[in-house]
Short mmCIF file of C-alpha atoms in Angstrom, two decimals:
data_model
loop_
_atom_site.label_atom_id
_atom_site.label_comp_id
_atom_site.label_asym_id
_atom_site.label_seq_id
_atom_site.Cartn_x
_atom_site.Cartn_y
_atom_site.Cartn_z
CA MET A 20 -14.15 110.92 -3.77
CA SER A 21 -13.43 114.76 -4.60
CA LEU A 22 -16.22 117.12 -4.53
CA ALA A 23 -14.00 119.84 -5.79
CA SER A 24 -15.91 120.19 -9.29
CA ALA A 25 -18.92 119.90 -7.45
CA ALA A 26 -18.01 122.64 -5.38
CA VAL A 27 -17.13 124.85 -8.46
CA VAL A 28 -20.61 124.11 -10.00
CA ALA A 29 -22.26 125.27 -6.69
CA VAL A 30 -20.09 128.57 -6.48
CA VAL A 31 -21.33 129.06 -10.59
CA ALA A 32 -25.08 128.30 -9.42
CA LEU A 33 -24.98 131.10 -6.99
CA LEU A 34 -23.24 133.62 -8.83
CA ALA A 35 -25.12 133.12 -11.79
CA PRO A 36 -28.60 135.21 -10.60
CA LEU A 37 -26.40 137.58 -8.54
CA THR A 38 -24.66 138.63 -11.91
CA VAL A 39 -27.72 138.57 -13.92
CA ARG A 40 -29.41 140.95 -11.45
CA TRP A 41 -26.31 142.96 -10.48
CA LEU A 42 -25.28 143.55 -14.08
CA ARG A 43 -28.92 144.13 -15.02
CA LEU A 44 -28.62 141.44 -18.07
CA PRO A 45 -31.25 141.22 -20.42
CA VAL A 46 -30.79 137.15 -20.29
CA PRO A 47 -32.51 134.49 -18.29
CA GLU A 48 -30.12 132.82 -15.70
CA ILE A 49 -29.96 129.44 -17.37
CA VAL A 50 -27.82 131.37 -20.15
CA VAL A 51 -25.34 132.55 -17.84
CA GLN A 52 -25.20 128.82 -15.94
CA ILE A 53 -24.68 127.48 -19.30
CA VAL A 54 -22.04 129.70 -20.53
CA ALA A 55 -20.03 129.94 -17.35
CA GLY A 56 -19.95 126.48 -16.94
CA ALA A 57 -18.22 126.45 -20.38
CA VAL A 58 -16.02 128.96 -19.04
CA VAL A 59 -14.92 126.95 -15.85
CA GLY A 60 -15.28 123.32 -17.86
CA PRO A 61 -12.12 121.79 -19.12
CA GLN A 62 -12.03 123.40 -22.35
CA VAL A 63 -11.42 126.82 -20.83
CA LEU A 64 -10.13 127.39 -17.77
CA GLY A 65 -10.12 123.59 -16.69
CA TRP A 66 -11.60 124.55 -13.00
CA ALA A 67 -14.07 121.53 -12.97
CA THR A 68 -14.71 118.20 -14.94
CA VAL A 69 -18.09 116.41 -15.23
CA ASP A 70 -17.06 113.86 -12.65
CA ALA A 71 -19.17 111.35 -10.63
CA PRO A 72 -20.70 113.91 -7.99
CA VAL A 73 -21.50 116.40 -10.61
CA ARG A 74 -22.94 114.00 -12.85
CA VAL A 75 -25.32 112.32 -10.35
CA LEU A 76 -26.33 115.63 -9.22
CA ALA A 77 -27.06 116.77 -12.67
CA THR A 78 -29.07 113.68 -13.41
CA VAL A 79 -31.40 114.63 -10.10
CA GLY A 80 -31.17 118.46 -11.40
CA LEU A 81 -32.61 117.07 -15.01
CA GLY A 82 -35.23 115.01 -13.49
CA PHE A 83 -36.24 117.91 -11.19
CA LEU A 84 -36.38 120.38 -14.31
CA LEU A 85 -38.89 117.85 -16.13
CA LEU A 86 -40.70 117.36 -13.32
CA LEU A 87 -41.47 121.11 -12.85
CA ALA A 88 -41.79 121.29 -16.49
CA GLY A 89 -44.87 118.85 -16.44
CA LEU A 90 -46.13 120.61 -13.65
CA GLU A 91 -46.89 123.58 -15.45
CA VAL A 92 -48.72 121.28 -18.02
CA ASP A 93 -52.47 122.04 -17.31
CA LEU A 94 -54.33 118.95 -19.48
CA ARG A 95 -57.60 121.26 -18.86
CA ARG A 96 -56.42 123.30 -21.52
CA LEU A 97 -56.18 120.63 -23.97
CA ARG A 98 -59.45 120.31 -25.12
CA GLY A 99 -62.27 121.24 -27.85
CA ARG A 100 -61.21 123.86 -30.13
CA VAL A 101 -58.03 124.71 -28.23
CA LEU A 102 -56.73 121.31 -28.76
CA ARG A 103 -57.80 121.06 -32.36
CA LEU A 104 -56.09 124.01 -33.48
CA THR A 105 -53.03 123.86 -31.55
CA LEU A 106 -52.79 119.82 -32.67
CA ALA A 107 -52.86 121.26 -36.18
CA ALA A 108 -50.07 123.44 -35.56
CA PHE A 109 -47.97 121.04 -34.00
CA ALA A 110 -48.55 118.89 -36.85
CA LEU A 111 -47.67 121.50 -39.61
CA SER A 112 -44.95 122.44 -37.58
CA PHE A 113 -43.58 118.53 -37.27
CA ALA A 114 -43.86 118.11 -41.26
CA LEU A 115 -41.63 121.23 -41.55
CA ALA A 116 -39.29 119.79 -38.78
CA CYS A 117 -38.99 116.63 -40.73
CA ALA A 118 -38.54 118.37 -44.20
CA VAL A 119 -35.89 120.73 -42.75
CA GLY A 120 -33.86 118.10 -41.18
CA THR A 121 -33.96 116.16 -44.44
CA GLY A 122 -32.48 118.91 -45.71
CA LEU A 123 -29.86 119.30 -43.12
CA ALA A 124 -29.04 115.51 -43.44
CA ALA A 125 -28.95 116.06 -47.56
CA THR A 126 -26.03 118.78 -47.07
CA GLY A 127 -24.24 116.99 -44.48
CA LEU A 128 -24.90 119.12 -41.55
CA VAL A 129 -26.38 116.61 -39.49
CA ARG A 130 -26.62 112.76 -39.29
CA SER A 131 -29.85 112.08 -38.04
CA PRO A 132 -33.12 114.18 -39.59
CA LEU A 133 -35.31 112.50 -37.58
CA LEU A 134 -33.86 113.37 -33.80
CA ILE A 135 -33.00 117.17 -35.48
CA ALA A 136 -37.16 117.34 -36.42
CA VAL A 137 -37.71 116.04 -32.83
CA ILE A 138 -35.46 118.78 -31.40
CA LEU A 139 -36.48 121.44 -33.61
CA SER A 140 -40.53 121.43 -32.90
CA ALA A 141 -40.08 121.87 -29.13
CA THR A 142 -41.15 124.83 -27.35
CA SER A 143 -39.81 125.84 -23.80
CA LEU A 144 -43.05 126.07 -21.98
CA GLY A 145 -41.49 127.36 -18.63
CA ILE A 146 -39.80 130.53 -20.72
CA VAL A 147 -43.56 131.13 -22.63
CA LEU A 148 -45.29 131.35 -19.74
CA PRO A 149 -43.85 134.33 -17.85
CA VAL A 150 -43.78 136.28 -21.17
CA LEU A 151 -47.38 135.85 -21.35
CA GLU A 152 -47.79 136.73 -18.25
CA ASP A 153 -45.81 139.84 -18.39
CA ALA A 154 -47.23 141.36 -21.41
CA GLY A 155 -50.94 140.62 -19.82
CA VAL A 156 -52.01 137.97 -22.41
CA LEU A 157 -52.11 134.65 -20.36
CA ARG A 158 -55.69 134.52 -19.48
CA THR A 159 -56.86 135.71 -23.09
CA SER A 160 -58.01 133.18 -25.35
CA PHE A 161 -54.83 133.81 -27.54
CA GLY A 162 -52.86 133.41 -24.44
CA GLN A 163 -54.30 130.30 -23.82
CA VAL A 164 -54.03 128.86 -27.35
CA LEU A 165 -50.26 129.29 -27.17
CA VAL A 166 -49.88 128.20 -23.73
CA ALA A 167 -51.93 124.97 -25.04
CA GLY A 168 -49.50 124.53 -28.18
CA ALA A 169 -46.51 125.22 -25.96
CA SER A 170 -47.71 122.22 -23.91
CA ILE A 171 -48.17 120.12 -27.16
CA ALA A 172 -44.75 121.31 -28.32
CA GLU A 173 -43.23 119.83 -24.89
CA VAL A 174 -44.93 116.67 -24.41
CA VAL A 175 -44.56 115.41 -27.79
CA PRO A 176 -41.01 115.70 -28.64
CA ILE A 177 -40.44 113.85 -24.90
CA VAL A 178 -42.59 111.27 -25.79
CA LEU A 179 -40.84 110.91 -29.42
CA LEU A 180 -37.20 111.14 -27.83
CA SER A 181 -38.51 107.61 -25.56
CA LEU A 182 -39.93 105.96 -28.48
CA LEU A 183 -37.32 106.66 -31.10
CA PHE A 184 -34.22 107.11 -29.28
CA ALA A 185 -34.28 105.13 -26.26
CA ARG A 186 -31.01 103.55 -25.52
CA ASP A 187 -31.80 99.83 -25.55
CA ALA A 188 -32.23 97.93 -28.30
CA ALA A 189 -35.94 97.23 -29.07
CA GLY A 190 -37.65 97.69 -31.98
CA LEU A 191 -40.44 100.46 -32.07
CA GLY A 192 -42.97 98.05 -32.08
CA SER A 193 -42.08 96.75 -28.73
CA ARG A 194 -41.58 100.46 -27.41
CA LEU A 195 -45.07 101.21 -28.39
CA VAL A 196 -46.39 98.31 -26.24
CA LEU A 197 -44.20 99.22 -23.74
CA LEU A 198 -44.96 102.82 -23.83
CA GLY A 199 -48.76 101.83 -23.75
CA VAL A 200 -47.79 99.58 -20.55
CA PHE A 201 -46.03 102.23 -18.66
CA LEU A 202 -48.88 104.97 -19.74
CA GLY A 203 -51.32 102.34 -18.19
CA LEU A 204 -49.02 102.15 -15.03
CA VAL A 205 -49.21 105.92 -14.75
CA LEU A 206 -53.24 106.09 -14.80
CA GLY A 207 -53.13 103.36 -12.57
CA ILE A 208 -51.24 105.30 -10.05
CA VAL A 209 -53.33 108.56 -10.49
CA VAL A 210 -56.43 106.67 -10.19
CA LEU A 211 -55.10 105.36 -6.86
CA LEU A 212 -53.67 108.49 -5.63
CA LEU A 213 -57.16 110.23 -6.41
CA GLY A 214 -58.77 107.35 -4.18
CA VAL A 215 -56.40 107.83 -1.49
CA GLU A 216 -56.34 111.39 -1.25
CA ARG A 217 -60.45 111.10 -0.38
CA SER A 218 -59.42 109.89 3.07
CA ARG A 219 -60.02 112.81 5.38
CA ARG A 220 -57.58 110.99 7.97
CA LEU A 221 -54.69 110.99 5.36
CA ALA A 222 -55.25 114.84 4.48
CA ASP A 223 -55.04 115.60 7.97
CA LEU A 224 -52.02 113.56 8.53
CA LEU A 225 -50.46 115.51 5.32
CA ILE A 226 -51.34 118.70 6.66
CA ALA A 227 -49.85 117.83 10.29
CA LEU A 228 -46.47 116.88 8.19
CA GLN A 229 -46.37 119.32 5.33
CA ASP A 230 -44.56 122.06 7.17
CA THR A 231 -42.57 120.11 9.58
CA THR A 232 -38.82 118.37 8.78
CA ALA A 233 -41.00 115.97 7.26
CA GLU A 234 -41.83 118.07 4.64
CA ILE A 235 -44.30 115.18 3.54
CA ARG A 236 -45.49 116.58 0.38
CA VAL A 237 -42.05 117.38 -0.96
CA ARG A 238 -40.89 113.47 0.01
CA GLY A 239 -43.84 112.31 -1.86
CA ALA A 240 -43.33 114.07 -5.08
CA VAL A 241 -39.57 113.45 -4.87
CA CYS A 242 -40.84 109.33 -4.14
CA LEU A 243 -43.11 109.85 -7.08
CA LEU A 244 -40.36 111.36 -9.63
CA MET A 245 -37.93 108.67 -8.73
CA LEU A 246 -40.42 105.94 -8.98
CA LEU A 247 -41.56 106.92 -12.23
CA ALA A 248 -38.14 107.66 -14.04
CA ALA A 249 -36.84 104.17 -12.61
CA ALA A 250 -39.80 102.99 -14.12
CA ALA A 251 -39.59 104.32 -17.31
CA ALA A 252 -35.71 103.49 -17.67
CA ALA A 253 -37.23 99.82 -16.86
CA PHE A 254 -39.62 99.77 -19.56
CA GLY A 255 -36.63 100.80 -22.14
CA LEU A 256 -37.88 104.19 -22.27
CA GLU A 257 -36.16 107.31 -21.67
CA GLY A 258 -36.09 108.54 -17.72
CA ILE A 259 -36.74 112.24 -18.85
CA LEU A 260 -40.45 110.69 -19.95
CA GLY A 261 -41.24 109.35 -16.22
CA ALA A 262 -39.81 112.49 -14.98
CA PHE A 263 -42.17 114.71 -16.75
CA LEU A 264 -45.30 112.66 -16.40
CA ALA A 265 -44.64 112.75 -12.89
CA GLY A 266 -44.89 116.42 -12.96
CA VAL A 267 -48.23 116.27 -14.65
CA THR A 268 -49.51 113.71 -12.46
CA LEU A 269 -48.78 116.08 -9.69
CA ASN A 270 -50.58 118.75 -11.52
CA LEU A 271 -53.51 116.63 -12.02
CA LEU A 272 -53.40 115.39 -8.21
CA ASP A 273 -52.63 118.70 -6.92
CA ARG A 274 -55.61 121.37 -7.14
CA ASP A 275 -55.45 122.36 -3.41
CA GLU A 276 -58.65 124.08 -3.74
CA ALA A 277 -59.43 124.43 0.12
CA GLY A 278 -56.02 125.85 0.35
CA THR A 279 -54.49 124.02 2.66
CA HIS A 280 -51.00 123.85 1.16
CA SER A 281 -50.43 126.71 -1.10
CA LEU A 282 -46.49 126.82 -0.49
CA PHE A 283 -46.09 123.04 -1.79
CA ARG A 284 -45.06 124.21 -5.63
CA THR A 285 -42.91 126.96 -4.14
CA LYS A 286 -41.02 124.19 -1.79
CA LEU A 287 -40.72 122.24 -5.13
CA GLN A 288 -39.01 124.93 -7.03
CA ALA A 289 -36.80 125.51 -4.32
CA VAL A 290 -35.54 122.20 -4.24
CA GLY A 291 -35.48 121.89 -7.78
CA PHE A 292 -34.30 125.62 -9.08
CA GLY A 293 -32.35 126.10 -5.62
CA ALA A 294 -30.29 122.88 -5.32
CA PHE A 295 -30.14 120.41 -8.20
CA VAL A 296 -31.24 122.16 -11.42
CA PRO A 297 -28.14 124.24 -12.00
CA PHE A 298 -25.84 121.21 -11.61
CA PHE A 299 -27.69 119.94 -14.98
CA PHE A 300 -27.32 123.52 -16.58
CA VAL A 301 -23.62 123.95 -15.35
CA SER A 302 -22.30 120.33 -16.24
CA THR A 303 -24.03 121.12 -19.81
CA GLY A 304 -21.97 123.92 -20.69
CA MET A 305 -18.99 121.95 -18.93
CA GLY A 306 -19.66 119.17 -21.45
CA ILE A 307 -20.27 121.61 -24.58
CA ASP A 308 -17.27 121.23 -27.36
CA VAL A 309 -16.23 125.14 -26.91
CA ARG A 310 -12.92 124.91 -29.33
CA GLY A 311 -15.07 122.68 -31.77
CA LEU A 312 -17.69 125.66 -32.16
CA VAL A 313 -15.55 128.72 -32.29
CA GLY A 314 -12.33 126.86 -33.82
CA ASP A 315 -14.03 125.57 -36.87
CA PRO A 316 -16.19 128.24 -39.16
CA ALA A 317 -17.97 125.64 -40.33
CA THR A 318 -19.70 124.72 -36.88
CA LEU A 319 -19.88 128.26 -36.14
CA ALA A 320 -22.12 128.71 -39.36
CA LYS A 321 -24.37 125.81 -38.13
CA VAL A 322 -25.55 128.14 -35.27
CA PRO A 323 -27.48 130.91 -37.34
CA ILE A 324 -28.57 127.67 -39.79
CA PHE A 325 -30.13 126.10 -36.50
CA LEU A 326 -31.96 129.60 -35.40
CA ALA A 327 -33.30 129.69 -38.74
CA ALA A 328 -34.71 126.57 -38.77
CA LEU A 329 -36.27 127.03 -35.29
CA LEU A 330 -37.89 129.82 -36.87
CA VAL A 331 -39.31 128.18 -39.96
CA VAL A 332 -40.67 125.32 -37.82
CA ARG A 333 -42.44 126.97 -34.76
CA ALA A 334 -42.97 130.42 -36.28
CA LEU A 335 -44.82 129.74 -39.49
CA PRO A 336 -47.32 127.41 -38.18
CA ALA A 337 -48.56 130.36 -35.39
CA GLY A 338 -50.13 131.61 -38.66
CA LEU A 339 -53.20 129.25 -38.04
CA TYR A 340 -53.68 131.58 -35.07
CA ALA A 341 -54.27 134.90 -37.30
CA GLY A 342 -57.89 134.66 -36.26
CA LEU A 343 -56.94 135.24 -32.83
CA ALA A 344 -54.12 137.34 -32.61
CA GLY A 345 -55.98 140.54 -33.52
CA GLY A 346 -53.08 141.45 -35.56
CA GLY A 347 -49.79 141.19 -37.42
CA ARG A 348 -47.45 142.21 -34.13
CA ARG A 349 -49.04 139.53 -32.06
CA LEU A 350 -49.20 137.13 -34.55
CA VAL A 351 -45.26 137.68 -34.98
CA ALA A 352 -44.88 137.69 -31.21
CA ALA A 353 -46.81 134.36 -31.30
CA GLY A 354 -43.94 132.56 -33.94
CA LEU A 355 -41.31 133.85 -31.61
CA VAL A 356 -42.60 132.45 -28.31
CA GLN A 357 -42.99 129.21 -29.89
CA ALA A 358 -39.60 129.41 -31.59
CA THR A 359 -38.10 129.89 -27.98
CA SER A 360 -36.40 126.43 -26.95
CA LEU A 361 -33.76 125.21 -24.80
CA SER A 362 -34.39 122.33 -22.58
CA ILE A 363 -35.30 120.29 -25.32
CA PRO A 364 -32.08 121.06 -27.75
CA VAL A 365 -30.06 120.20 -24.40
CA VAL A 366 -31.69 117.10 -23.34
CA ALA A 367 -32.24 115.73 -26.57
CA GLY A 368 -28.84 116.97 -28.15
CA ALA A 369 -27.00 114.81 -25.09
CA ILE A 370 -29.19 111.88 -25.98
CA GLY A 371 -28.02 111.57 -30.00
CA VAL A 372 -24.28 112.79 -28.52
CA ASP A 373 -24.29 109.37 -26.43
CA LEU A 374 -26.10 107.55 -29.18
CA GLY A 375 -23.44 108.68 -31.73
CA VAL A 376 -25.81 110.61 -34.22
CA ILE A 377 -25.18 114.07 -33.29
CA LEU A 378 -21.27 114.94 -33.02
CA PRO A 379 -19.91 117.20 -30.28
CA SER A 380 -19.54 119.94 -32.57
CA THR A 381 -22.95 119.99 -33.47
CA TYR A 382 -24.49 119.70 -30.23
CA ALA A 383 -22.74 122.67 -29.23
CA ALA A 384 -24.17 124.61 -32.24
CA LEU A 385 -27.49 123.26 -31.36
CA VAL A 386 -27.25 124.58 -27.75
CA ALA A 387 -26.01 127.69 -28.94
CA ALA A 388 -29.03 128.29 -30.95
CA GLY A 389 -31.02 127.51 -28.43
CA LEU A 390 -29.41 130.15 -26.07
CA VAL A 391 -30.03 132.72 -28.69
CA SER A 392 -33.43 131.83 -29.23
CA VAL A 393 -33.79 132.23 -25.16
CA ILE A 394 -31.85 135.79 -25.30
CA VAL A 395 -33.42 137.28 -27.92
CA PHE A 396 -37.07 136.00 -28.93
CA PRO A 397 -38.61 136.38 -25.71
CA PRO A 398 -37.98 139.96 -25.22
CA VAL A 399 -38.77 140.96 -28.79
CA ALA A 400 -42.04 138.87 -28.48
CA SER A 401 -42.82 141.15 -25.21
CA SER A 402 -42.56 144.33 -26.71
CA LEU A 403 -44.75 143.20 -29.58
CA LEU A 404 -47.17 141.78 -27.35
CA SER A 405 -47.40 144.93 -25.04
CA GLY A 406 -48.86 147.01 -27.48
CA GLY A 407 -52.60 146.46 -26.29
CA HIS A 408 -54.20 143.26 -25.79
CA GLU A 409 -57.71 143.34 -26.45
CA ASP A 410 -58.92 139.82 -26.50
CA THR A 411 -61.87 137.99 -25.41
CA THR A 412 -62.02 135.32 -22.84
CA LEU A 413 -62.03 131.54 -23.04
CA THR A 414 -66.07 131.40 -23.54
CA GLY A 415 -67.00 129.12 -25.97
CA TRP A 416 -64.06 127.49 -26.13
#
């Protein structure tokens, strides 16, 4: 078994952050990974292909990407008025997405309006958080509502993908039952682990092993990731749901109020972003139909259409936050932040290609639109938010 393609991907993964920093490129590193993957892939230079080793590493990378995304979801934020407001905004967003998807299908631009609606309704929480943090609004009531909204816009599309576009042939009713059973299993695991972690003896054992070669907490996280991803697949759901819920579960369990393992999440990010996640993004670029995208004007024209659709679906519902925004600039910034999406278009689009409901060329246009949103929207939103951020805290929310 040749590891030549895996070696090329590893080199790309190494050079991507160095290139961004050395050339001071105003883009996230994952953009460079995907673009470089397309360049070294079979449609341009032909230096690497998505063979068995690359596919396995990319699958593990996708699992880690969803685990780390789930780890960022704080369920404590999703309550009270914040929950009601963000649910209303997402409901409006999804209704707009369904309307846009239906319109795109009527014009022949897409085959599955519902899948397009799921893709357009998503937001990349991992990109939203740094923008709000850098602008100094993350811990304000306005910032917390945006984080809660982005959390919902990441959780719900993943659940919908598992329900509506799983690769098995079961009906929707059967999938709903299986989803309920699976969520019950996850809840049982959470309750079990909450009980186990109260053991002083076990806590001492974990502390003793966490910074040795055993790295017991990291191994536990990887075990939970694999178990829930495998269980989701066994229930006829998408494995990405299990991976995402593994991250949410870890966030629920790992409060570290005593400060005994402050490096745990850093270690998980090191394993994920340092080793496996780049294989997923680079291989995604390698699989993009570059010739179909740049060689067909009709396909290339889909990129601004999908980008405009993201703005309509995700930016317009931000108007519901007008009472918290404190100005038109910040309201526009909220819309741009919510319209930033890449992970779900990449993941859901690949599922659509596998199911035959999205053409490879359309997938390339979707990913290209996601790349543009990640490149353009966050910097503009950050500049709009930086102009003062007086705000109230979450008191009373």
